[in-house]
XYZ file of N, CA and C in Angstrom:
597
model
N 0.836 -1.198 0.000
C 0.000 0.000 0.000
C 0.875 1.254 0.000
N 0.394 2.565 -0.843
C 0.946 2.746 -0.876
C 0.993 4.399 0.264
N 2.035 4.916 0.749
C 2.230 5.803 2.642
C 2.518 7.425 1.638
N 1.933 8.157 1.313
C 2.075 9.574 1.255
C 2.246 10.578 2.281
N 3.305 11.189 1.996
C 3.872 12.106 2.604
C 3.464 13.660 2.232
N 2.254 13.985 3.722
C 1.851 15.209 3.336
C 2.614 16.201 4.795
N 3.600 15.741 5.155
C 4.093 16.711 6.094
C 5.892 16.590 5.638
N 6.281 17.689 4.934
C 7.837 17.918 4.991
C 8.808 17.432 6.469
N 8.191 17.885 7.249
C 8.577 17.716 8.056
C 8.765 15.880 8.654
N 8.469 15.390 8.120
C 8.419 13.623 8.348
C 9.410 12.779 7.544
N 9.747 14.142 6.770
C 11.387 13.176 5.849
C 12.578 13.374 6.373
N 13.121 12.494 6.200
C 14.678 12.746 7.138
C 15.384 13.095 6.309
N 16.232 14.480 6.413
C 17.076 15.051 5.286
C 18.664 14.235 5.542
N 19.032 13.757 6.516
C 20.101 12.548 6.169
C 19.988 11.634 5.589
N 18.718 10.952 5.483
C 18.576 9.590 4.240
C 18.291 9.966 2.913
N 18.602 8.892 1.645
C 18.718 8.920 0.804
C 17.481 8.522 0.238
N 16.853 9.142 -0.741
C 15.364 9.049 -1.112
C 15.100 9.035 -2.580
N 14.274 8.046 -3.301
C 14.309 7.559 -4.699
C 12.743 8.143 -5.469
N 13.248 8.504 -7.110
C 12.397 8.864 -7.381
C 10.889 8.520 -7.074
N 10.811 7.415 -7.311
C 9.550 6.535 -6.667
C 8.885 7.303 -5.615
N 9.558 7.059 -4.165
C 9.473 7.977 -3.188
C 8.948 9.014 -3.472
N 9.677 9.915 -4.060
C 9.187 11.135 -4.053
C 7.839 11.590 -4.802
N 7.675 10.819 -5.656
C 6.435 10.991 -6.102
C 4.872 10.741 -5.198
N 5.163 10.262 -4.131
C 4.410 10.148 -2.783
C 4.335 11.225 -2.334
N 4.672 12.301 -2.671
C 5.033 13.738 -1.345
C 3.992 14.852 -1.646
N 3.546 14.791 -0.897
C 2.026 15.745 -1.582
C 2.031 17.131 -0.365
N 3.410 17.316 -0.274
C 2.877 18.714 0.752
C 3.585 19.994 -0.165
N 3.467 21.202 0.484
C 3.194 22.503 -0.408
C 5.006 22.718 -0.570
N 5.665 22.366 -0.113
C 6.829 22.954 0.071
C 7.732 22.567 -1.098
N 8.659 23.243 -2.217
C 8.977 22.723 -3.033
C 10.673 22.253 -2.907
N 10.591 21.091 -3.321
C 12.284 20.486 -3.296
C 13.051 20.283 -4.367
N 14.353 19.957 -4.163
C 15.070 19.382 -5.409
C 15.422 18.145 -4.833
N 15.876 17.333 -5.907
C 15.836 15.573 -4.901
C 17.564 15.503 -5.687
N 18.654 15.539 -5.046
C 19.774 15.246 -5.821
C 20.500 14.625 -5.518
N 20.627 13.540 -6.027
C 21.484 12.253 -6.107
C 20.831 11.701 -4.871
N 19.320 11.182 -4.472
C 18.488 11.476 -3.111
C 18.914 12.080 -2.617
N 19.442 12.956 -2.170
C 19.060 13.683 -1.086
C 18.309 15.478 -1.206
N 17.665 15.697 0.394
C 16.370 16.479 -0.304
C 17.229 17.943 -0.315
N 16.598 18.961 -1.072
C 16.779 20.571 -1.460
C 15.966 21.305 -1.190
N 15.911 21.757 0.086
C 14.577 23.087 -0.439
C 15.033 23.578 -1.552
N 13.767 24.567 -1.762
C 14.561 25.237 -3.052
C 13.974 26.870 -2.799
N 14.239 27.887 -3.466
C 13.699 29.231 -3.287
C 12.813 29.715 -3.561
N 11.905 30.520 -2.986
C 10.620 31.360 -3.811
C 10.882 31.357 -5.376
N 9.492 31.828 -5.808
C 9.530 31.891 -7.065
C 10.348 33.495 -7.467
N 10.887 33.782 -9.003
C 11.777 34.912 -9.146
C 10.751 36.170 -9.111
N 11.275 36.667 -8.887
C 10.899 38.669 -8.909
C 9.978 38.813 -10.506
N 9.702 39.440 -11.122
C 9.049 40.449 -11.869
C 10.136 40.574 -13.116
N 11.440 40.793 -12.688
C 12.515 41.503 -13.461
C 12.872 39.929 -14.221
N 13.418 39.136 -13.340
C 13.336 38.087 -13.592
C 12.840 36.880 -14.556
N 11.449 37.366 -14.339
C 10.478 36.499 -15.409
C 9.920 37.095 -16.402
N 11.000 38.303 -16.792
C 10.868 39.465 -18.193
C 11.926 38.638 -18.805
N 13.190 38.169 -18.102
C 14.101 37.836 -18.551
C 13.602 36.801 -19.458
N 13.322 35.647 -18.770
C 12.885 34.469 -18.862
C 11.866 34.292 -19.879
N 11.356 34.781 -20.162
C 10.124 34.831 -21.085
C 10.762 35.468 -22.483
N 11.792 36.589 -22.125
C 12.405 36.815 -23.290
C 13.209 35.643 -24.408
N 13.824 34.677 -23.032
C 14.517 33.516 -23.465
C 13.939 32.941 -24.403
N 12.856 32.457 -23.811
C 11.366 32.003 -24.024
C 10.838 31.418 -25.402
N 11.166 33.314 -25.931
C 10.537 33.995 -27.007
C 11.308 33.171 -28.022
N 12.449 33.402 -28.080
C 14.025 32.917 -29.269
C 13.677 31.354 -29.302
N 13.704 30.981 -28.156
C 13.555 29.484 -27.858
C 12.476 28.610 -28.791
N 11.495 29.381 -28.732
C 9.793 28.515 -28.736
C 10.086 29.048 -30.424
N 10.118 29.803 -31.171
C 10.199 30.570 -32.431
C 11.153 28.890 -33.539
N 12.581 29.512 -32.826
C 13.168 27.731 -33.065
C 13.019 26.626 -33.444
N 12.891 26.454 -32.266
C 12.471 24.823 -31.567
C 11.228 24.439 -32.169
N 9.767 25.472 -32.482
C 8.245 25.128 -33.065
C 8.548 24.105 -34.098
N 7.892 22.931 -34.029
C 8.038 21.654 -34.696
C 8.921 21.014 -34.981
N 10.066 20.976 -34.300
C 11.786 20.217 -34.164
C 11.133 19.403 -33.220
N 12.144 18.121 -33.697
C 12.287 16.760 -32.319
C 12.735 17.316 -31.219
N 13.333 18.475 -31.374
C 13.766 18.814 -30.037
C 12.764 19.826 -29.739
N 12.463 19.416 -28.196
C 12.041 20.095 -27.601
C 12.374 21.413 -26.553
N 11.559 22.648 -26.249
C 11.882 22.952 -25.444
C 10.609 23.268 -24.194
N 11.522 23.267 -22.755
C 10.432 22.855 -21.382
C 11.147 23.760 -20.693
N 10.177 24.200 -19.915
C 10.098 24.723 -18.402
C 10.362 24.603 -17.492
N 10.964 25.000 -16.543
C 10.469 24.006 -15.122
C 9.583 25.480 -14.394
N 9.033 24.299 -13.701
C 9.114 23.158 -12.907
C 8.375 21.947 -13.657
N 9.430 21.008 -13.777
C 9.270 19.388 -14.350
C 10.487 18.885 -13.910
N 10.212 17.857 -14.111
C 11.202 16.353 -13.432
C 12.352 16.118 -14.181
N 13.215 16.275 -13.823
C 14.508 15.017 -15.029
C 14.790 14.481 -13.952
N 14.995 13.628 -14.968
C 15.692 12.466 -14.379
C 18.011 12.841 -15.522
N 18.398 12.572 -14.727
C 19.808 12.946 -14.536
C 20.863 11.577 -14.567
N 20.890 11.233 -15.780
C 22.129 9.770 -15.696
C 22.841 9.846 -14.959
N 23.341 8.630 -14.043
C 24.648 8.823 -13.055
C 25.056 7.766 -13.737
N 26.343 8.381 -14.430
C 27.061 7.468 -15.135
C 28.336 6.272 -14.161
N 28.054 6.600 -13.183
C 29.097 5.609 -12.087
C 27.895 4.297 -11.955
N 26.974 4.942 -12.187
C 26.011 3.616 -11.876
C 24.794 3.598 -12.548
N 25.046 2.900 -13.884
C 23.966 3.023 -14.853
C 22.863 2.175 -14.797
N 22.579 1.893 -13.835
C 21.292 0.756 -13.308
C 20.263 1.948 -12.722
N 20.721 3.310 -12.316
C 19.865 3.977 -11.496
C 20.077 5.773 -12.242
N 19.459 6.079 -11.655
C 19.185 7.356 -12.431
C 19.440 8.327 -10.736
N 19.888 9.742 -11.035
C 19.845 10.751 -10.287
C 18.433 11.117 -10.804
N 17.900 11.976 -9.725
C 16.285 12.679 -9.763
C 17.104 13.881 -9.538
N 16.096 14.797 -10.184
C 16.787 16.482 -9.932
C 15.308 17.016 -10.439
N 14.990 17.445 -9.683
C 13.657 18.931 -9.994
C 14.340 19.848 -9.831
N 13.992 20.490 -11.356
C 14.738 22.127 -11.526
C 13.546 22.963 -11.272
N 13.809 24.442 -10.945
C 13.099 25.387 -10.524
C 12.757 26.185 -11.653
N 12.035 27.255 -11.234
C 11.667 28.438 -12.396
C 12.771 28.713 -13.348
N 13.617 28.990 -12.899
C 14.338 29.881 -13.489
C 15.679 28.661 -14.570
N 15.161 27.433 -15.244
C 15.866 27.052 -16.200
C 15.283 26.695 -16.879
N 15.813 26.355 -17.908
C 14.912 26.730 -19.388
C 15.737 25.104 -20.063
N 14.901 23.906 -20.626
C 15.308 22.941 -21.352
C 15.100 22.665 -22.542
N 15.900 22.588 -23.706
C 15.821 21.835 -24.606
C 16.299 19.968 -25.000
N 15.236 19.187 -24.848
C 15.170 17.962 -24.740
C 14.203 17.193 -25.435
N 14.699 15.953 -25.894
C 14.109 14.969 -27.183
C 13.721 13.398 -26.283
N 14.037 13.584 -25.146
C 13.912 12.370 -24.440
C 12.938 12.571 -23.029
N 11.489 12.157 -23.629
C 10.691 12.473 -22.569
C 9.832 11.284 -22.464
N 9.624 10.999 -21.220
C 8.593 10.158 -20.769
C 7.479 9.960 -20.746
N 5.983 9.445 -21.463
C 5.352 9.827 -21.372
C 4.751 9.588 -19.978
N 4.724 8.543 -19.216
C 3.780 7.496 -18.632
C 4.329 8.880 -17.463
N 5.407 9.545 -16.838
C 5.707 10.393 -15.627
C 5.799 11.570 -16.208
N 5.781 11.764 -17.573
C 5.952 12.937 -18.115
C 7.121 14.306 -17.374
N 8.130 12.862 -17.962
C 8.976 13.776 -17.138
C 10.075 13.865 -18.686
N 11.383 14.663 -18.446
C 12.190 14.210 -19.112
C 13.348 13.777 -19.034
N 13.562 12.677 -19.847
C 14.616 11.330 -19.040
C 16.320 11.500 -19.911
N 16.659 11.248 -18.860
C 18.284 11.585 -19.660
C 18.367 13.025 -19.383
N 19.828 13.411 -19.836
C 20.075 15.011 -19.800
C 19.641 15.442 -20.625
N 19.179 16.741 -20.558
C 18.617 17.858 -21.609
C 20.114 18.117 -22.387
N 19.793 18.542 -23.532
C 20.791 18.869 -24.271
C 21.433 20.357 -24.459
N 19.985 21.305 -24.301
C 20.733 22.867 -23.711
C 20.103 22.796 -21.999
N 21.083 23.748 -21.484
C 19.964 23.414 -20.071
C 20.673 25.501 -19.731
N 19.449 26.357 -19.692
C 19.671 27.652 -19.088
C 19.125 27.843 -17.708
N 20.131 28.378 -16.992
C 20.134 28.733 -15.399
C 19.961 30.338 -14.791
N 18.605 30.892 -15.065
C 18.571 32.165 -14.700
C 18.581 32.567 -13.737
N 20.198 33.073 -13.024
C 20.666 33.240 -11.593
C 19.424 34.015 -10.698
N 19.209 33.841 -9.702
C 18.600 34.945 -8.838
C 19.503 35.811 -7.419
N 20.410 36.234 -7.680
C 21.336 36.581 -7.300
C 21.288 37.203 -5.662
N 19.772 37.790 -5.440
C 19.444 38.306 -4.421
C 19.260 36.980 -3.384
N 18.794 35.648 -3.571
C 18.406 34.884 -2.942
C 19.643 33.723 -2.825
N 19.670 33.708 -1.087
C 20.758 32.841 -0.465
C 20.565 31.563 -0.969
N 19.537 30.983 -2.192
C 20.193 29.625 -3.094
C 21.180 29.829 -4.058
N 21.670 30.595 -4.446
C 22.498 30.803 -5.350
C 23.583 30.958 -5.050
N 24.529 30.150 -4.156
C 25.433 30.820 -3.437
C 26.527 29.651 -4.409
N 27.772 30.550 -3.940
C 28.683 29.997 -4.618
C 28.913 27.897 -4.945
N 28.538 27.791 -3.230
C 28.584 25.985 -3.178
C 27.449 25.678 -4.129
N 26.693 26.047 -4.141
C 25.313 25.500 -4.919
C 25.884 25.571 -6.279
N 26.200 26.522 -6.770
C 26.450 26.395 -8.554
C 27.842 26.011 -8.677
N 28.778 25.580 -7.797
C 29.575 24.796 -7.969
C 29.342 23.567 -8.021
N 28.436 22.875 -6.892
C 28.283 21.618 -7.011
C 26.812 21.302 -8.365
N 26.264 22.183 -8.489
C 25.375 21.721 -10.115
C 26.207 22.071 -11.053
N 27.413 22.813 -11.466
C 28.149 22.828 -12.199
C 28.914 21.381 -12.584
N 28.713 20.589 -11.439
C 29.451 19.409 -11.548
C 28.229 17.919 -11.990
N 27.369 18.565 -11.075
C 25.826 17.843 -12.100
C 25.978 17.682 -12.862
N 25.740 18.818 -13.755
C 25.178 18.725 -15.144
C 26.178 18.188 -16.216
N 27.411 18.696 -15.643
C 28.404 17.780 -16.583
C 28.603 16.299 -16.443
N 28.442 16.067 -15.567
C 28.616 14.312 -15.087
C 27.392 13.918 -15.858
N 26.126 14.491 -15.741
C 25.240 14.018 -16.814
C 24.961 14.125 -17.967
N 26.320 15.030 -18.373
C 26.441 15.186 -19.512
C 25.752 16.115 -21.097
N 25.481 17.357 -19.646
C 24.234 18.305 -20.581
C 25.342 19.106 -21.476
N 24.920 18.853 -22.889
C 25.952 19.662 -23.478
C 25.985 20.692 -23.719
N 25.558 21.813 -23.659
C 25.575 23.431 -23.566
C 25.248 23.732 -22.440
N 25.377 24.455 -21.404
C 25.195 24.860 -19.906
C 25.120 26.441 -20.184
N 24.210 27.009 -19.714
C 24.270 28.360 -19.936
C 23.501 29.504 -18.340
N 24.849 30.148 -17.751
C 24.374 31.113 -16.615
C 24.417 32.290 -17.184
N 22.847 32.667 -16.466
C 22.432 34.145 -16.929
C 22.282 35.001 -15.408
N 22.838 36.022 -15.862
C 23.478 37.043 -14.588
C 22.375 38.670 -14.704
N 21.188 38.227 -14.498
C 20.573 39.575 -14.717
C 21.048 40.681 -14.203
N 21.684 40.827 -13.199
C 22.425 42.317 -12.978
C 23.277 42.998 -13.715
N 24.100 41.934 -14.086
C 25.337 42.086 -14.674
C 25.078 42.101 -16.389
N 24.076 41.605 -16.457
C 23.317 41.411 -17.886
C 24.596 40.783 -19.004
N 24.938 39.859 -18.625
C 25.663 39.080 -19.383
C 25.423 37.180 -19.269
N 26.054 36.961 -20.155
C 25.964 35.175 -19.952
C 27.244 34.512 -20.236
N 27.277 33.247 -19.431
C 28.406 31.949 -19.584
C 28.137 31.396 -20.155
N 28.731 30.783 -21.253
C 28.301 29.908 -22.164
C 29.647 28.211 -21.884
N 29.377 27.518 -21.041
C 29.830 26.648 -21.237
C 29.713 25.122 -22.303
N 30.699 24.832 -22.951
C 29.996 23.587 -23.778
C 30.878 22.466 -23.715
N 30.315 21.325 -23.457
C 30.704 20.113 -22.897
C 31.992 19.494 -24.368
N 33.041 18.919 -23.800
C 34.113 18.237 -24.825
C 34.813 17.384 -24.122
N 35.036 16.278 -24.377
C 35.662 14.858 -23.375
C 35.109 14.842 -22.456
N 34.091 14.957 -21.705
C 33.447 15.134 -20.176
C 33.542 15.867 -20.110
N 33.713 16.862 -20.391
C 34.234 18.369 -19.239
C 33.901 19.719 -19.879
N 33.652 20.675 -19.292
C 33.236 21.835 -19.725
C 34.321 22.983 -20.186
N 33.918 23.784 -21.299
C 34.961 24.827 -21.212
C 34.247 25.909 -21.971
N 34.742 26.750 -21.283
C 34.100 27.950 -20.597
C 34.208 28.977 -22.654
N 33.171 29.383 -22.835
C 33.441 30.108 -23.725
C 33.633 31.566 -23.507
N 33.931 32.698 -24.330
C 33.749 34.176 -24.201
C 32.781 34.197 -23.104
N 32.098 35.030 -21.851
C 31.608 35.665 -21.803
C 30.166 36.673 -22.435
N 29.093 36.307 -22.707
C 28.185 37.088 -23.592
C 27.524 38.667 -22.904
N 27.771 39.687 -23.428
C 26.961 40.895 -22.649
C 26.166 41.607 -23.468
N 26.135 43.069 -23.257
C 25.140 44.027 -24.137
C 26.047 44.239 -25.157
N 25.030 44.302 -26.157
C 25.991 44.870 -27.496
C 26.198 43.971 -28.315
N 26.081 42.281 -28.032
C 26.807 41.574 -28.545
C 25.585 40.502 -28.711
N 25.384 39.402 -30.052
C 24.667 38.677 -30.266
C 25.001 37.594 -29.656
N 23.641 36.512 -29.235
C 23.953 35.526 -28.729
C 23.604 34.496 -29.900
N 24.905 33.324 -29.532
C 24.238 32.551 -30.612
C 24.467 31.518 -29.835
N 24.541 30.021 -30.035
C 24.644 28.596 -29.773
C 25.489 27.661 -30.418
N 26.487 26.929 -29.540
C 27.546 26.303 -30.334
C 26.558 24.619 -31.362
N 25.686 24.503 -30.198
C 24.438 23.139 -30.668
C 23.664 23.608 -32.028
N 23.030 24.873 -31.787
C 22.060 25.643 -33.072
C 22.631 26.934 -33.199
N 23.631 27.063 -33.732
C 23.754 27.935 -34.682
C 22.754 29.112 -35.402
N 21.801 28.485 -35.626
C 20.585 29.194 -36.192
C 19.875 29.992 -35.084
N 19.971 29.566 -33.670
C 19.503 30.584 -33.121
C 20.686 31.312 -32.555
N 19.637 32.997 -33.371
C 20.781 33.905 -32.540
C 19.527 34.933 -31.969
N 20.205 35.749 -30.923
C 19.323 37.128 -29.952
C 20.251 38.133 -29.750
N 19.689 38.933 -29.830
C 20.479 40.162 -29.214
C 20.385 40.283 -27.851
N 21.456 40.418 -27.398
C 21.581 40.323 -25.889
C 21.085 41.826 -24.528
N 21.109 42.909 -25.617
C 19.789 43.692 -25.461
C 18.940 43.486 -25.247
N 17.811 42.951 -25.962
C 16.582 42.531 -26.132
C 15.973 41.483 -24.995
N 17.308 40.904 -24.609
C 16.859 39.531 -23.692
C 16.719 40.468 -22.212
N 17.335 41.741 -21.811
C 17.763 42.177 -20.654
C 16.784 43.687 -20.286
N 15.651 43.379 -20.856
C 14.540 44.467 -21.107
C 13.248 44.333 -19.688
């Protein structure tokens, strides 16, 4: 039978907890589940924020309209290959503020399985999740799972990182800011003005 968990408070954040599991959890509070173990995660972004995001959005959906590849939102599920142990999958719920392009989706959990192939991270800079340990250790995520374009967006600073995956490992491209077009080492074809995105 199966035991739902409607009080946060009844999970033990030292044990290790499987997607399965988590799909039992029916209380208001939102998490990230990584490599099991649990994440709060932060309010939703500001105003300024989800101008950004929607700008992304815009370039993205224009694209992507009727390609195998897809692009998604979060909040939705991936599931995250752990390549040390390919019998099991990492769970990771991403938050508002990243943006996926992905061809490998589930229907039956409707989630999407495997790494996304672009994955954008729209910093929230004001809020104590974003702190240096945190995007160091998902910096190391996403490459172990092998997302091949990684992209941090710095709304203050109104610029972007463009990292892109080669032998395992990431390397860091130019810098993107105002003034200057954005394009994609994956699609080429999409480009934005980096103006336009920071409106």
């Amino acid at each position: 039978m199966e035991h739902f968990v409607t009080d946060i408070n009844d999970l033990d954040s030292e044990k290790t907890y499987t997607y399965k599991e988590y799909l039992l959890w029916k209380f208001k509070e939102r998490v990230e589940l990584i490599k099991g173990k649990i994440f709060r995660m932060s309010p939703a972004p500001s105003i300024s924020h989800q101008n950004i995001s929607r700008n992304i959005n815009k370039v993205l959906d224009h694209y992507f309209f009727g390609e195998p590849c897809k692009v998604f939102y979060a909040p939705l599920d991936v599931l995250l290959p752990d390549k040390k142990n390919l019998q099991k999958k990492m769970t990771f719920l991403p938050w508002y503020s990243r943006i996926f392009a992905s061809s490998a989706i589930t229907k039956k959990l409707q989630t999407v399985k495997n790494a996304p192939v672009l994955l954008i991270w729209s910093l929230k800079s004001y809020l104590p999740g974003n702190s240096k340990k945190e995007m160091d250790y998902k910096f190391d995520l996403y490459q172990e799972a092998g997302v091949q374009e990684y992209r941090l967006v710095y709304p203050e600073e109104k610029s972007i990182n463009i990292f892109v995956l080669k032998d395992d490992g990431y390397i860091g491209l130019k810098p993107i800011s105002e003034g200057r077009i954005l394009t994609s080492s994956l699609f080429p074809e999409v480009q934005a003005e980096v103006d336009k995105i920071f409106v």
